[in-house]
Amino acid sequence: MTIPTLITTAQALLAPGKGILAADESSPTIEKRFKDINLPSTEENRRAYREMLFTTPEIGKYISGVILFDETIRQKLKDGTPMPLALSKQGIIPGIKVDEGAVALTNFPGEKITHGLDGLRERLADYRNLGARFTKWRAVITIGKNQPSQTALEANAAALAQYAALSQEADLVPIVEPEVLMDGDHTIARCEEVITATLKAVFDALFEYRIALEGMLLKSGMVLSGKECPQQAGISEVAESTIRTFRRTVPSAVPGIVFLSGGQSDVESTERLNAICASGNLPWKLTFSFGRALQAPSLQAWKGLPDQVGAGQAALHHRSKCNSLALTGAYSDKIEKAG
Ligand code: 13P
């Protein structure tokens, strides 16, 4: 492990005005997304979709890194350029999702544990050879009656820490992602309590496993009311709660926190990001690492049609630009509508 290499990559991912595009949907997830546009999830359609996204003109102005899925990092553009090289040509750092998904946590109905540590050292070496410079591992935490259990929090935190250690050993910046799901009717106060407990467990484990905090990124959701909560917190409450939670739990040695969108609409995600980033003097850099909130309008515009590639790219360009402006609190309704 060379810590300066990790720090340089982490800082490059946090370059001013730039964020990360999460395009690492697993095969079952991309199949779900394609269903919305009535497109069969064939290997060629998945390849063509990712080619459309990654060759968007000037997208490197707003996107510092792209998280790929195992299949995609091995695919090529139509002209034969390997996907990681296509990204590098845009000034974008290729990254890779390395977990193997969340499965049921035995004896804890409704809770999950993320798999993928077996053989991870070897897979990481392979991904580095393929061009990856950072990685992602997602743990899933559910809010419910008596959930999350302390066992689920600690088991997921230990897996995240073991993954982060292996990733740093391979000179790949780990993006440590404990996602607390938005599903449920819980209040924003309850969400704050759960994200606080989750991050406490995660940073305890990262400390125990001797992770170099300077060479990692945290990926988190915003602190929000549950999707089914009748009382939805407003933008400023979301911003205040999110910042307060991070201040109480995330060490200042961590260079940056990147946000997942988690099922918020594209515009909602940008509005909230804008308010959070306007919060002023913070010890870490903040940026976006959205999947759905960056891709949804692009997917809808493209629809799998070769003659709509330009429309799909224009939609991705617009969302990326809006989110980039949100990083300095400069996003507005006017910019949104300017399309
Ligand atoms: P969403 O922004 O769609 O939640 O995806 C981000 C991500 O990487 C989830 O692991």
PDB file of C-alpha atoms in Angstrom, residues 14-280:
ATOM      1  CA  LEU A  14     -13.094  15.160  -5.039  1.00  0.00           C
ATOM      2  CA  ALA A  15     -11.884  17.717  -7.610  1.00  0.00           C
ATOM      3  CA  PRO A  16     -13.831  21.002  -7.357  1.00  0.00           C
ATOM      4  CA  GLY A  17     -17.102  20.962  -9.287  1.00  0.00           C
ATOM      5  CA  LYS A  18     -16.941  17.236  -9.960  1.00  0.00           C
ATOM      6  CA  GLY A  19     -18.715  14.156  -8.649  1.00  0.00           C
ATOM      7  CA  ILE A  20     -18.968  10.433  -9.272  1.00  0.00           C
ATOM      8  CA  LEU A  21     -21.350   8.631 -11.609  1.00  0.00           C
ATOM      9  CA  ALA A  22     -22.464   5.316 -10.099  1.00  0.00           C
ATOM     10  CA  ALA A  23     -23.039   3.074 -13.137  1.00  0.00           C
ATOM     11  CA  ASP A  24     -22.387  -0.174 -11.308  1.00  0.00           C
ATOM     12  CA  GLU A  25     -25.859  -1.679 -11.422  1.00  0.00           C
ATOM     13  CA  SER A  26     -25.664  -5.454 -11.102  1.00  0.00           C
ATOM     14  CA  SER A  27     -27.341  -7.532 -13.815  1.00  0.00           C
ATOM     15  CA  PRO A  28     -30.667  -7.924 -11.909  1.00  0.00           C
ATOM     16  CA  THR A  29     -30.751  -4.161 -11.145  1.00  0.00           C
ATOM     17  CA  ILE A  30     -30.049  -2.990 -14.703  1.00  0.00           C
ATOM     18  CA  GLU A  31     -32.710  -5.429 -15.913  1.00  0.00           C
ATOM     19  CA  LYS A  32     -35.205  -3.616 -13.640  1.00  0.00           C
ATOM     20  CA  ARG A  33     -34.110  -0.211 -14.997  1.00  0.00           C
ATOM     21  CA  PHE A  34     -34.364  -1.419 -18.626  1.00  0.00           C
ATOM     22  CA  LYS A  35     -37.874  -2.766 -17.963  1.00  0.00           C
ATOM     23  CA  ASP A  36     -39.012   0.848 -17.469  1.00  0.00           C
ATOM     24  CA  ILE A  37     -38.124   1.561 -21.100  1.00  0.00           C
ATOM     25  CA  ASN A  38     -39.186  -1.880 -22.387  1.00  0.00           C
ATOM     26  CA  LEU A  39     -35.657  -2.840 -23.303  1.00  0.00           C
ATOM     27  CA  PRO A  40     -34.431  -6.418 -22.899  1.00  0.00           C
ATOM     28  CA  SER A  41     -31.337  -6.656 -20.697  1.00  0.00           C
ATOM     29  CA  THR A  42     -28.960  -8.268 -23.203  1.00  0.00           C
ATOM     30  CA  GLU A  43     -25.204  -7.933 -22.900  1.00  0.00           C
ATOM     31  CA  GLU A  44     -25.157  -5.777 -26.059  1.00  0.00           C
ATOM     32  CA  ASN A  45     -27.888  -3.432 -24.757  1.00  0.00           C
ATOM     33  CA  ARG A  46     -26.040  -3.020 -21.461  1.00  0.00           C
ATOM     34  CA  ARG A  47     -22.830  -2.295 -23.381  1.00  0.00           C
ATOM     35  CA  ALA A  48     -24.524   0.200 -25.699  1.00  0.00           C
ATOM     36  CA  TYR A  49     -26.133   1.971 -22.727  1.00  0.00           C
ATOM     37  CA  ARG A  50     -22.841   2.383 -20.914  1.00  0.00           C
ATOM     38  CA  GLU A  51     -21.153   3.520 -24.159  1.00  0.00           C
ATOM     39  CA  MET A  52     -23.847   6.189 -24.534  1.00  0.00           C
ATOM     40  CA  LEU A  53     -23.213   7.450 -20.973  1.00  0.00           C
ATOM     41  CA  PHE A  54     -19.408   7.364 -21.019  1.00  0.00           C
ATOM     42  CA  THR A  55     -18.949   9.024 -24.408  1.00  0.00           C
ATOM     43  CA  THR A  56     -21.108  12.025 -23.502  1.00  0.00           C
ATOM     44  CA  PRO A  57     -19.211  15.042 -24.857  1.00  0.00           C
ATOM     45  CA  GLU A  58     -17.414  17.063 -22.146  1.00  0.00           C
ATOM     46  CA  ILE A  59     -18.812  14.939 -19.313  1.00  0.00           C
ATOM     47  CA  GLY A  60     -15.359  14.973 -17.701  1.00  0.00           C
ATOM     48  CA  LYS A  61     -16.026  18.613 -16.770  1.00  0.00           C
ATOM     49  CA  TYR A  62     -18.492  17.420 -14.131  1.00  0.00           C
ATOM     50  CA  ILE A  63     -17.626  13.776 -13.485  1.00  0.00           C
ATOM     51  CA  SER A  64     -14.370  12.764 -11.764  1.00  0.00           C
ATOM     52  CA  GLY A  65     -15.005   9.018 -11.551  1.00  0.00           C
ATOM     53  CA  VAL A  66     -17.361   6.304 -12.742  1.00  0.00           C
ATOM     54  CA  ILE A  67     -18.155   3.168 -10.739  1.00  0.00           C
ATOM     55  CA  LEU A  68     -18.366   0.188 -13.089  1.00  0.00           C
ATOM     56  CA  PHE A  69     -19.814  -3.311 -12.723  1.00  0.00           C
ATOM     57  CA  ASP A  70     -17.642  -6.396 -13.347  1.00  0.00           C
ATOM     58  CA  GLU A  71     -19.163  -6.997 -16.796  1.00  0.00           C
ATOM     59  CA  THR A  72     -18.681  -3.383 -17.897  1.00  0.00           C
ATOM     60  CA  ILE A  73     -15.003  -3.048 -16.952  1.00  0.00           C
ATOM     61  CA  ARG A  74     -14.319  -5.895 -19.399  1.00  0.00           C
ATOM     62  CA  GLN A  75     -16.433  -4.444 -22.250  1.00  0.00           C
ATOM     63  CA  LYS A  76     -15.372  -2.216 -25.137  1.00  0.00           C
ATOM     64  CA  LEU A  77     -16.811   0.690 -27.088  1.00  0.00           C
ATOM     65  CA  LYS A  78     -18.012  -0.178 -30.590  1.00  0.00           C
ATOM     66  CA  ASP A  79     -14.671   1.096 -31.939  1.00  0.00           C
ATOM     67  CA  GLY A  80     -12.779  -1.419 -29.762  1.00  0.00           C
ATOM     68  CA  THR A  81     -11.647   0.987 -26.994  1.00  0.00           C
ATOM     69  CA  PRO A  82     -11.820  -0.740 -23.587  1.00  0.00           C
ATOM     70  CA  MET A  83     -14.365   0.995 -21.314  1.00  0.00           C
ATOM     71  CA  PRO A  84     -11.780   2.014 -18.658  1.00  0.00           C
ATOM     72  CA  LEU A  85      -9.650   3.635 -21.388  1.00  0.00           C
ATOM     73  CA  ALA A  86     -12.700   5.415 -22.826  1.00  0.00           C
ATOM     74  CA  LEU A  87     -13.239   6.961 -19.386  1.00  0.00           C
ATOM     75  CA  SER A  88      -9.575   7.894 -18.926  1.00  0.00           C
ATOM     76  CA  LYS A  89      -9.700   9.680 -22.298  1.00  0.00           C
ATOM     77  CA  GLN A  90     -12.477  11.875 -20.840  1.00  0.00           C
ATOM     78  CA  GLY A  91     -10.282  12.598 -17.789  1.00  0.00           C
ATOM     79  CA  ILE A  92     -12.458  10.290 -15.665  1.00  0.00           C
ATOM     80  CA  ILE A  93     -11.084   7.774 -13.142  1.00  0.00           C
ATOM     81  CA  PRO A  94     -12.474   4.241 -13.544  1.00  0.00           C
ATOM     82  CA  GLY A  95     -13.716   2.511 -10.388  1.00  0.00           C
ATOM     83  CA  ILE A  96     -15.367  -0.822  -9.680  1.00  0.00           C
ATOM     84  CA  LYS A  97     -18.054  -2.252  -7.413  1.00  0.00           C
ATOM     85  CA  VAL A  98     -16.443  -5.213  -5.666  1.00  0.00           C
ATOM     86  CA  ASP A  99     -19.109  -6.488  -3.282  1.00  0.00           C
ATOM     87  CA  GLU A 100     -21.251  -9.394  -4.389  1.00  0.00           C
ATOM     88  CA  GLY A 101     -24.570  -8.099  -3.121  1.00  0.00           C
ATOM     89  CA  ALA A 102     -26.550  -8.156   0.113  1.00  0.00           C
ATOM     90  CA  VAL A 103     -28.157 -11.395   1.313  1.00  0.00           C
ATOM     91  CA  ALA A 104     -30.404 -12.239   4.279  1.00  0.00           C
ATOM     92  CA  LEU A 105     -28.650 -12.117   7.658  1.00  0.00           C
ATOM     93  CA  THR A 106     -29.537 -15.459   9.228  1.00  0.00           C
ATOM     94  CA  ASN A 107     -31.565 -15.167  12.488  1.00  0.00           C
ATOM     95  CA  PHE A 108     -32.303 -11.462  11.794  1.00  0.00           C
ATOM     96  CA  PRO A 109     -35.450 -11.383   9.634  1.00  0.00           C
ATOM     97  CA  GLY A 110     -35.479  -8.424   7.254  1.00  0.00           C
ATOM     98  CA  GLU A 111     -31.812  -7.537   7.796  1.00  0.00           C
ATOM     99  CA  LYS A 112     -28.942  -8.032   5.375  1.00  0.00           C
ATOM    100  CA  ILE A 113     -25.234  -8.733   5.204  1.00  0.00           C
ATOM    101  CA  THR A 114     -23.090  -7.994   2.165  1.00  0.00           C
ATOM    102  CA  HIS A 115     -21.056 -10.805   0.610  1.00  0.00           C
ATOM    103  CA  GLY A 116     -17.859 -10.747  -1.430  1.00  0.00           C
ATOM    104  CA  LEU A 117     -14.800 -11.024   0.827  1.00  0.00           C
ATOM    105  CA  ASP A 118     -13.823 -14.523  -0.397  1.00  0.00           C
ATOM    106  CA  GLY A 119     -11.215 -14.236  -3.144  1.00  0.00           C
ATOM    107  CA  LEU A 120     -11.361 -10.431  -2.942  1.00  0.00           C
ATOM    108  CA  ARG A 121      -7.567  -9.954  -2.812  1.00  0.00           C
ATOM    109  CA  GLU A 122      -7.201 -11.727  -6.191  1.00  0.00           C
ATOM    110  CA  ARG A 123     -10.163  -9.918  -7.756  1.00  0.00           C
ATOM    111  CA  LEU A 124      -8.759  -6.548  -6.673  1.00  0.00           C
ATOM    112  CA  ALA A 125      -5.426  -7.282  -8.382  1.00  0.00           C
ATOM    113  CA  ASP A 126      -7.319  -8.182 -11.561  1.00  0.00           C
ATOM    114  CA  TYR A 127      -9.396  -4.966 -11.430  1.00  0.00           C
ATOM    115  CA  ARG A 128      -6.276  -2.858 -10.939  1.00  0.00           C
ATOM    116  CA  ASN A 129      -4.752  -4.454 -14.051  1.00  0.00           C
ATOM    117  CA  LEU A 130      -7.954  -3.642 -15.926  1.00  0.00           C
ATOM    118  CA  GLY A 131      -7.535   0.046 -15.025  1.00  0.00           C
ATOM    119  CA  ALA A 132      -9.575   0.547 -11.835  1.00  0.00           C
ATOM    120  CA  ARG A 133      -8.189   3.032  -9.328  1.00  0.00           C
ATOM    121  CA  PHE A 134     -10.965   2.968  -6.747  1.00  0.00           C
ATOM    122  CA  THR A 135     -13.579   0.521  -5.477  1.00  0.00           C
ATOM    123  CA  LYS A 136     -16.993   0.462  -3.823  1.00  0.00           C
ATOM    124  CA  TRP A 137     -18.654  -1.852  -1.299  1.00  0.00           C
ATOM    125  CA  ARG A 138     -22.284  -1.304  -0.303  1.00  0.00           C
ATOM    126  CA  ALA A 139     -23.813  -2.458   2.959  1.00  0.00           C
ATOM    127  CA  VAL A 140     -27.590  -2.231   3.355  1.00  0.00           C
ATOM    128  CA  ILE A 141     -29.137  -1.138   6.656  1.00  0.00           C
ATOM    129  CA  THR A 142     -32.909  -1.179   7.150  1.00  0.00           C
ATOM    130  CA  ILE A 143     -34.926   0.984   9.522  1.00  0.00           C
ATOM    131  CA  GLY A 144     -37.853  -0.765  11.185  1.00  0.00           C
ATOM    132  CA  LYS A 145     -39.272  -1.737  14.547  1.00  0.00           C
ATOM    133  CA  ASN A 146     -36.211  -2.908  16.518  1.00  0.00           C
ATOM    134  CA  GLN A 147     -34.114  -2.515  13.352  1.00  0.00           C
ATOM    135  CA  PRO A 148     -31.273  -2.214  12.718  1.00  0.00           C
ATOM    136  CA  SER A 149     -29.984  -4.678  15.290  1.00  0.00           C
ATOM    137  CA  GLN A 150     -26.560  -3.997  16.774  1.00  0.00           C
ATOM    138  CA  THR A 151     -25.496  -7.350  15.274  1.00  0.00           C
ATOM    139  CA  ALA A 152     -26.406  -6.227  11.735  1.00  0.00           C
ATOM    140  CA  LEU A 153     -24.584  -2.922  12.241  1.00  0.00           C
ATOM    141  CA  GLU A 154     -21.423  -4.577  13.542  1.00  0.00           C
ATOM    142  CA  ALA A 155     -21.385  -7.444  11.018  1.00  0.00           C
ATOM    143  CA  ASN A 156     -21.729  -5.010   8.101  1.00  0.00           C
ATOM    144  CA  ALA A 157     -19.182  -2.613   9.597  1.00  0.00           C
ATOM    145  CA  ALA A 158     -16.640  -5.436   9.986  1.00  0.00           C
ATOM    146  CA  ALA A 159     -17.156  -6.512   6.357  1.00  0.00           C
ATOM    147  CA  LEU A 160     -16.772  -2.901   5.165  1.00  0.00           C
ATOM    148  CA  ALA A 161     -13.537  -2.547   7.160  1.00  0.00           C
ATOM    149  CA  GLN A 162     -12.067  -5.824   5.851  1.00  0.00           C
ATOM    150  CA  TYR A 163     -12.941  -4.768   2.311  1.00  0.00           C
ATOM    151  CA  ALA A 164     -11.398  -1.309   2.859  1.00  0.00           C
ATOM    152  CA  ALA A 165      -8.171  -2.879   4.168  1.00  0.00           C
ATOM    153  CA  LEU A 166      -7.844  -5.174   1.135  1.00  0.00           C
ATOM    154  CA  SER A 167      -8.662  -2.339  -1.237  1.00  0.00           C
ATOM    155  CA  GLN A 168      -6.006  -0.056   0.256  1.00  0.00           C
ATOM    156  CA  GLU A 169      -3.508  -2.943   0.193  1.00  0.00           C
ATOM    157  CA  ALA A 170      -4.105  -3.094  -3.576  1.00  0.00           C
ATOM    158  CA  ASP A 171      -3.626   0.702  -3.950  1.00  0.00           C
ATOM    159  CA  LEU A 172      -7.301   1.174  -4.720  1.00  0.00           C
ATOM    160  CA  VAL A 173      -9.242   3.887  -2.865  1.00  0.00           C
ATOM    161  CA  PRO A 174     -12.168   2.265  -1.045  1.00  0.00           C
ATOM    162  CA  ILE A 175     -15.555   3.963  -1.118  1.00  0.00           C
ATOM    163  CA  VAL A 176     -17.111   2.688   2.084  1.00  0.00           C
ATOM    164  CA  GLU A 177     -20.892   2.738   1.604  1.00  0.00           C
ATOM    165  CA  PRO A 178     -23.218   1.888   4.461  1.00  0.00           C
ATOM    166  CA  GLU A 179     -26.592   2.727   2.861  1.00  0.00           C
ATOM    167  CA  VAL A 180     -29.432   3.275   5.310  1.00  0.00           C
ATOM    168  CA  LEU A 181     -32.538   2.686   3.197  1.00  0.00           C
ATOM    169  CA  MET A 182     -35.245   5.348   2.836  1.00  0.00           C
ATOM    170  CA  ASP A 183     -37.994   2.696   2.979  1.00  0.00           C
ATOM    171  CA  GLY A 184     -40.418   3.023   5.911  1.00  0.00           C
ATOM    172  CA  ASP A 185     -42.590   5.568   7.694  1.00  0.00           C
ATOM    173  CA  HIS A 186     -39.910   6.695  10.164  1.00  0.00           C
ATOM    174  CA  THR A 187     -39.301  10.354  10.960  1.00  0.00           C
ATOM    175  CA  ILE A 188     -36.181  12.283  10.009  1.00  0.00           C
ATOM    176  CA  ALA A 189     -35.149  12.177  13.711  1.00  0.00           C
ATOM    177  CA  ARG A 190     -35.206   8.362  13.598  1.00  0.00           C
ATOM    178  CA  CYS A 191     -33.181   8.385  10.368  1.00  0.00           C
ATOM    179  CA  GLU A 192     -30.616  10.637  12.051  1.00  0.00           C
ATOM    180  CA  GLU A 193     -30.417   8.236  15.008  1.00  0.00           C
ATOM    181  CA  VAL A 194     -29.855   5.224  12.724  1.00  0.00           C
ATOM    182  CA  ILE A 195     -27.295   6.891  10.435  1.00  0.00           C
ATOM    183  CA  THR A 196     -25.450   8.090  13.557  1.00  0.00           C
ATOM    184  CA  ALA A 197     -25.338   4.555  15.013  1.00  0.00           C
ATOM    185  CA  THR A 198     -24.336   3.129  11.618  1.00  0.00           C
ATOM    186  CA  LEU A 199     -21.465   5.556  11.104  1.00  0.00           C
ATOM    187  CA  LYS A 200     -20.278   5.047  14.676  1.00  0.00           C
ATOM    188  CA  ALA A 201     -20.099   1.264  14.079  1.00  0.00           C
ATOM    189  CA  VAL A 202     -18.397   1.784  10.694  1.00  0.00           C
ATOM    190  CA  PHE A 203     -15.707   4.170  11.961  1.00  0.00           C
ATOM    191  CA  ASP A 204     -15.071   1.987  15.040  1.00  0.00           C
ATOM    192  CA  ALA A 205     -14.420  -0.949  12.664  1.00  0.00           C
ATOM    193  CA  LEU A 206     -12.303   1.135  10.265  1.00  0.00           C
ATOM    194  CA  PHE A 207     -10.163   2.176  13.243  1.00  0.00           C
ATOM    195  CA  GLU A 208      -9.848  -1.432  14.493  1.00  0.00           C
ATOM    196  CA  TYR A 209      -8.753  -2.603  11.028  1.00  0.00           C
ATOM    197  CA  ARG A 210      -6.183   0.222  10.776  1.00  0.00           C
ATOM    198  CA  ILE A 211      -7.616   1.873   7.689  1.00  0.00           C
ATOM    199  CA  ALA A 212      -5.780   4.976   6.445  1.00  0.00           C
ATOM    200  CA  LEU A 213      -8.705   7.383   6.679  1.00  0.00           C
ATOM    201  CA  GLU A 214      -6.908   9.888   4.410  1.00  0.00           C
ATOM    202  CA  GLY A 215      -7.068   7.359   1.570  1.00  0.00           C
ATOM    203  CA  MET A 216     -10.755   6.472   1.589  1.00  0.00           C
ATOM    204  CA  LEU A 217     -14.127   8.065   0.885  1.00  0.00           C
ATOM    205  CA  LEU A 218     -17.399   7.620   2.755  1.00  0.00           C
ATOM    206  CA  LYS A 219     -20.571   7.156   0.715  1.00  0.00           C
ATOM    207  CA  SER A 220     -23.790   7.861   2.581  1.00  0.00           C
ATOM    208  CA  GLY A 221     -27.382   8.779   2.059  1.00  0.00           C
ATOM    209  CA  MET A 222     -28.720  12.120   3.218  1.00  0.00           C
ATOM    210  CA  VAL A 223     -30.642  12.248   6.494  1.00  0.00           C
ATOM    211  CA  LEU A 224     -34.276  12.166   5.320  1.00  0.00           C
ATOM    212  CA  SER A 225     -37.799  11.314   6.465  1.00  0.00           C
ATOM    213  CA  GLY A 226     -38.810   7.757   5.544  1.00  0.00           C
ATOM    214  CA  LYS A 227     -40.467   7.499   2.137  1.00  0.00           C
ATOM    215  CA  GLU A 228     -43.853   6.711   3.720  1.00  0.00           C
ATOM    216  CA  CYS A 229     -43.602   9.179   6.612  1.00  0.00           C
ATOM    217  CA  PRO A 230     -46.609  11.563   6.462  1.00  0.00           C
ATOM    218  CA  GLN A 231     -44.449  14.414   7.807  1.00  0.00           C
ATOM    219  CA  GLN A 232     -41.740  15.037   5.157  1.00  0.00           C
ATOM    220  CA  ALA A 233     -38.857  17.194   6.395  1.00  0.00           C
ATOM    221  CA  GLY A 234     -38.080  20.267   4.305  1.00  0.00           C
ATOM    222  CA  ILE A 235     -34.820  21.002   2.513  1.00  0.00           C
ATOM    223  CA  SER A 236     -33.215  23.074   5.276  1.00  0.00           C
ATOM    224  CA  GLU A 237     -34.019  20.470   7.945  1.00  0.00           C
ATOM    225  CA  VAL A 238     -32.489  17.777   5.722  1.00  0.00           C
ATOM    226  CA  ALA A 239     -29.340  19.860   5.297  1.00  0.00           C
ATOM    227  CA  GLU A 240     -29.035  20.642   9.025  1.00  0.00           C
ATOM    228  CA  SER A 241     -29.624  17.034  10.125  1.00  0.00           C
ATOM    229  CA  THR A 242     -27.226  15.632   7.524  1.00  0.00           C
ATOM    230  CA  ILE A 243     -24.394  17.973   8.472  1.00  0.00           C
ATOM    231  CA  ARG A 244     -24.974  17.515  12.215  1.00  0.00           C
ATOM    232  CA  THR A 245     -24.861  13.711  11.799  1.00  0.00           C
ATOM    233  CA  PHE A 246     -21.602  13.789   9.853  1.00  0.00           C
ATOM    234  CA  ARG A 247     -19.985  16.277  12.269  1.00  0.00           C
ATOM    235  CA  ARG A 248     -20.759  13.930  15.153  1.00  0.00           C
ATOM    236  CA  THR A 249     -19.474  10.758  13.484  1.00  0.00           C
ATOM    237  CA  VAL A 250     -17.062  11.283  10.573  1.00  0.00           C
ATOM    238  CA  PRO A 251     -13.421  12.018  11.498  1.00  0.00           C
ATOM    239  CA  SER A 252     -11.930  15.073   9.813  1.00  0.00           C
ATOM    240  CA  ALA A 253      -9.095  12.895   8.422  1.00  0.00           C
ATOM    241  CA  VAL A 254     -11.619  11.480   5.915  1.00  0.00           C
ATOM    242  CA  PRO A 255     -11.094  13.623   2.797  1.00  0.00           C
ATOM    243  CA  GLY A 256     -14.614  13.414   1.446  1.00  0.00           C
ATOM    244  CA  ILE A 257     -18.178  12.239   1.764  1.00  0.00           C
ATOM    245  CA  VAL A 258     -20.081  11.352  -1.404  1.00  0.00           C
ATOM    246  CA  PHE A 259     -23.853  11.028  -1.556  1.00  0.00           C
ATOM    247  CA  LEU A 260     -25.979   8.244  -3.002  1.00  0.00           C
ATOM    248  CA  SER A 261     -29.430   9.273  -4.246  1.00  0.00           C
ATOM    249  CA  GLY A 262     -31.207   6.224  -2.834  1.00  0.00           C
ATOM    250  CA  GLY A 263     -34.557   6.625  -4.603  1.00  0.00           C
ATOM    251  CA  GLN A 264     -35.022  10.401  -4.314  1.00  0.00           C
ATOM    252  CA  SER A 265     -36.056  12.010  -7.591  1.00  0.00           C
ATOM    253  CA  ASP A 266     -33.342  13.588  -9.699  1.00  0.00           C
ATOM    254  CA  VAL A 267     -34.406  17.176  -8.945  1.00  0.00           C
ATOM    255  CA  GLU A 268     -34.963  16.503  -5.213  1.00  0.00           C
ATOM    256  CA  SER A 269     -31.470  15.022  -4.928  1.00  0.00           C
ATOM    257  CA  THR A 270     -29.933  18.102  -6.544  1.00  0.00           C
ATOM    258  CA  GLU A 271     -31.965  20.579  -4.448  1.00  0.00           C
ATOM    259  CA  ARG A 272     -30.963  18.857  -1.225  1.00  0.00           C
ATOM    260  CA  LEU A 273     -27.331  18.507  -2.302  1.00  0.00           C
ATOM    261  CA  ASN A 274     -27.322  22.255  -3.031  1.00  0.00           C
ATOM    262  CA  ALA A 275     -28.625  23.069   0.472  1.00  0.00           C
ATOM    263  CA  ILE A 276     -26.201  20.669   2.186  1.00  0.00           C
ATOM    264  CA  CYS A 277     -23.199  22.048   0.291  1.00  0.00           C
ATOM    265  CA  ALA A 278     -24.194  25.620   1.091  1.00  0.00           C
ATOM    266  CA  SER A 279     -23.678  24.788   4.793  1.00  0.00           C
ATOM    267  CA  GLY A 280     -20.277  26.444   4.816  1.00  0.00           C
TER     268      GLY A 280
END
